[in-house]
Short mmCIF file of the C-alpha atoms (twelve columns), coordinates in Angstrom:
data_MODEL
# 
_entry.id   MODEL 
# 
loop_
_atom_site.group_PDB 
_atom_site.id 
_atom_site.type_symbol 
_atom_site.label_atom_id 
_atom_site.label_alt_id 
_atom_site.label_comp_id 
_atom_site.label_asym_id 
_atom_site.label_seq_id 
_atom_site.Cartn_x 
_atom_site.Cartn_y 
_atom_site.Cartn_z 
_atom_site.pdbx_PDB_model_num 
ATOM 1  C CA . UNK A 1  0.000   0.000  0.000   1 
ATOM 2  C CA . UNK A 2  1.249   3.454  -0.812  1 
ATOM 3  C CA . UNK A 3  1.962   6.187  1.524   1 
ATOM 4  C CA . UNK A 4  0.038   9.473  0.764   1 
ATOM 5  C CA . UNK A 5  1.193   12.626 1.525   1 
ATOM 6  C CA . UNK A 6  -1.426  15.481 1.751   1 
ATOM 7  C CA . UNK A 7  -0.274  17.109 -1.644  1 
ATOM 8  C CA . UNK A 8  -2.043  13.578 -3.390  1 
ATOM 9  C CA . UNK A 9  -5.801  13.268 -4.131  1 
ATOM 10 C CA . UNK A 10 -6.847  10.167 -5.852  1 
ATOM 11 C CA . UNK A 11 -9.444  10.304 -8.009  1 
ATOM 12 C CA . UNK A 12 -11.690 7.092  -9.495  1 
ATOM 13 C CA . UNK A 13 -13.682 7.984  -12.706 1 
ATOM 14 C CA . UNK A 14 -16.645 6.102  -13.025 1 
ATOM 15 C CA . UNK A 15 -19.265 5.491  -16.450 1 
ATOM 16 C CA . UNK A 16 -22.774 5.365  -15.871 1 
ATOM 17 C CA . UNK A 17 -24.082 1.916  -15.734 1 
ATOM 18 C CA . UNK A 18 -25.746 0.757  -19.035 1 
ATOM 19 C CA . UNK A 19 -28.995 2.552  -19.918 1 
ATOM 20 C CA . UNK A 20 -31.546 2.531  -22.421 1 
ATOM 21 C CA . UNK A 21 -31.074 4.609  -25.691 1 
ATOM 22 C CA . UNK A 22 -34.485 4.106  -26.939 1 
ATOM 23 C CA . UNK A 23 -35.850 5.836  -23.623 1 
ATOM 24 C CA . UNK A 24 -37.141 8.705  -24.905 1 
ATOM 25 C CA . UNK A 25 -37.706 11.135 -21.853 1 
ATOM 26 C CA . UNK A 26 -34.880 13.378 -21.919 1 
ATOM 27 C CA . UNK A 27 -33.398 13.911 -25.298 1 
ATOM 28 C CA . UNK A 28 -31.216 16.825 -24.105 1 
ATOM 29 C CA . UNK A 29 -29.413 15.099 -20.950 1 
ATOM 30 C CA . UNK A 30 -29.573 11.664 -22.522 1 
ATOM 31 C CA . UNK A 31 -31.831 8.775  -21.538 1 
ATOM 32 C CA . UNK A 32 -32.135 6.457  -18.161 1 
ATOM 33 C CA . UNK A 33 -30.575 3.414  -16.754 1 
ATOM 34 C CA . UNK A 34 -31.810 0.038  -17.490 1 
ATOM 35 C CA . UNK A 35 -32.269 -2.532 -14.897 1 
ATOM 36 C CA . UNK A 36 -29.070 -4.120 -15.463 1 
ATOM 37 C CA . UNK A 37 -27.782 -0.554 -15.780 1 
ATOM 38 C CA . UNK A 38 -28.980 0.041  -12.111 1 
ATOM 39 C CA . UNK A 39 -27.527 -2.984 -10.786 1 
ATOM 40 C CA . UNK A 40 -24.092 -1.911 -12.041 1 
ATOM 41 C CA . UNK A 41 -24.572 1.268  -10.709 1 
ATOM 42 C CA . UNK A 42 -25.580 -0.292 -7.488  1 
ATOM 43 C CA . UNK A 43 -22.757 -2.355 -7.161  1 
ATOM 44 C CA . UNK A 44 -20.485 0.650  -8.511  1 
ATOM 45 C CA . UNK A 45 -22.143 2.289  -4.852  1 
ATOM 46 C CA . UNK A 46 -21.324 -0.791 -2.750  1 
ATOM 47 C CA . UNK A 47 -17.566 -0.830 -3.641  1 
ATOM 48 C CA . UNK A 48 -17.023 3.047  -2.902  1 
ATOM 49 C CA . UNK A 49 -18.652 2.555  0.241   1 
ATOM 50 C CA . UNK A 50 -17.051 -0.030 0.899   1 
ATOM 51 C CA . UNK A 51 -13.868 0.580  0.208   1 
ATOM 52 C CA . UNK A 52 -13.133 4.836  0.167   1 
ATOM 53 C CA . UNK A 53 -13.724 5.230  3.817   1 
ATOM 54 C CA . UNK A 54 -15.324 9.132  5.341   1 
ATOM 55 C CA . UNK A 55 -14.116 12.032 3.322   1 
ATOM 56 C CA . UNK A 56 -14.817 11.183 -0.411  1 
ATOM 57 C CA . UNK A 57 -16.888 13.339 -2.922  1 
ATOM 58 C CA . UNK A 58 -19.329 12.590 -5.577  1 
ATOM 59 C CA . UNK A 59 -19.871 14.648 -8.548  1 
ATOM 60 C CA . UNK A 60 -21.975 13.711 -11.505 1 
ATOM 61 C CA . UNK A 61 -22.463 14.845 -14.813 1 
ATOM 62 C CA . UNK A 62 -26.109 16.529 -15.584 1 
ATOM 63 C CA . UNK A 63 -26.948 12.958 -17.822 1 
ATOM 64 C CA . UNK A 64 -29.655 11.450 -16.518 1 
ATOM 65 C CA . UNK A 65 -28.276 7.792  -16.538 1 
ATOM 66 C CA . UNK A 66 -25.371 9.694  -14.980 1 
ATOM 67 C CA . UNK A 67 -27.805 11.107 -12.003 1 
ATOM 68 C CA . UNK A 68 -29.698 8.491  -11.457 1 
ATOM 69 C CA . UNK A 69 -27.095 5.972  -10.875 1 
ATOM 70 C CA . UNK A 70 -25.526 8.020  -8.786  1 
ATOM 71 C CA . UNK A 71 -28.585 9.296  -6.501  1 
ATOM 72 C CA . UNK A 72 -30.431 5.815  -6.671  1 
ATOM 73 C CA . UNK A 73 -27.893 3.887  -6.290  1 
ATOM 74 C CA . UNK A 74 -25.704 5.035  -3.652  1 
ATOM 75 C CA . UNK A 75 -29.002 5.580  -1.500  1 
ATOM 76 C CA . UNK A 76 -29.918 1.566  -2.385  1 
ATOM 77 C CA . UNK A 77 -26.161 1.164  -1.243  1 
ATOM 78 C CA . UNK A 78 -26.394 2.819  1.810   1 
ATOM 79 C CA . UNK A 79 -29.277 1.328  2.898   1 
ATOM 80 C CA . UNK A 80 -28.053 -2.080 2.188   1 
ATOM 81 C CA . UNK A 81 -24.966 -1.087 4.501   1 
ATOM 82 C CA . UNK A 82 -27.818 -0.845 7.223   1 
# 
């Protein structure tokens, strides 16, 4: 395991889970997850809470597949944690 020094921020980049590009609902932001799509992203959610420990961030792009994995997920996550 590496030793950090407070100068180093790492940073995990993360696509949206697989979503449905015939879903028609928001052709400027792009369309939503599919169910397999949320299960990634749910499992995605598991691992960084699993594994980053207090003081992480989450930022999302405006996409909706992007959002909703991100919102949805990490609360399914979370809950799951208990």
């Amino acid at each position: 395991e590496p030793t950090l020094n407070a100068a180093v921020a790492l940073v995990y980049l993360l696509r949206h889970g697989d979503y449905d590009y015939r879903d028609p609902r928001d052709q400027l932001v792009g369309q939503g997850l599919t169910s397999r799509g949320r299960m990634q992203a749910t499992a995605a959610a598991k691992w960084i809470l699993g594994n980053l420990g207090p003081g992480f961030a989450l930022v999302s792009s405006d996409f909706t597949r992007a959002k909703e994995g991100l919102n949805n997920s990490m609360r399914t996550a979370v809950v799951a944690a208990g």
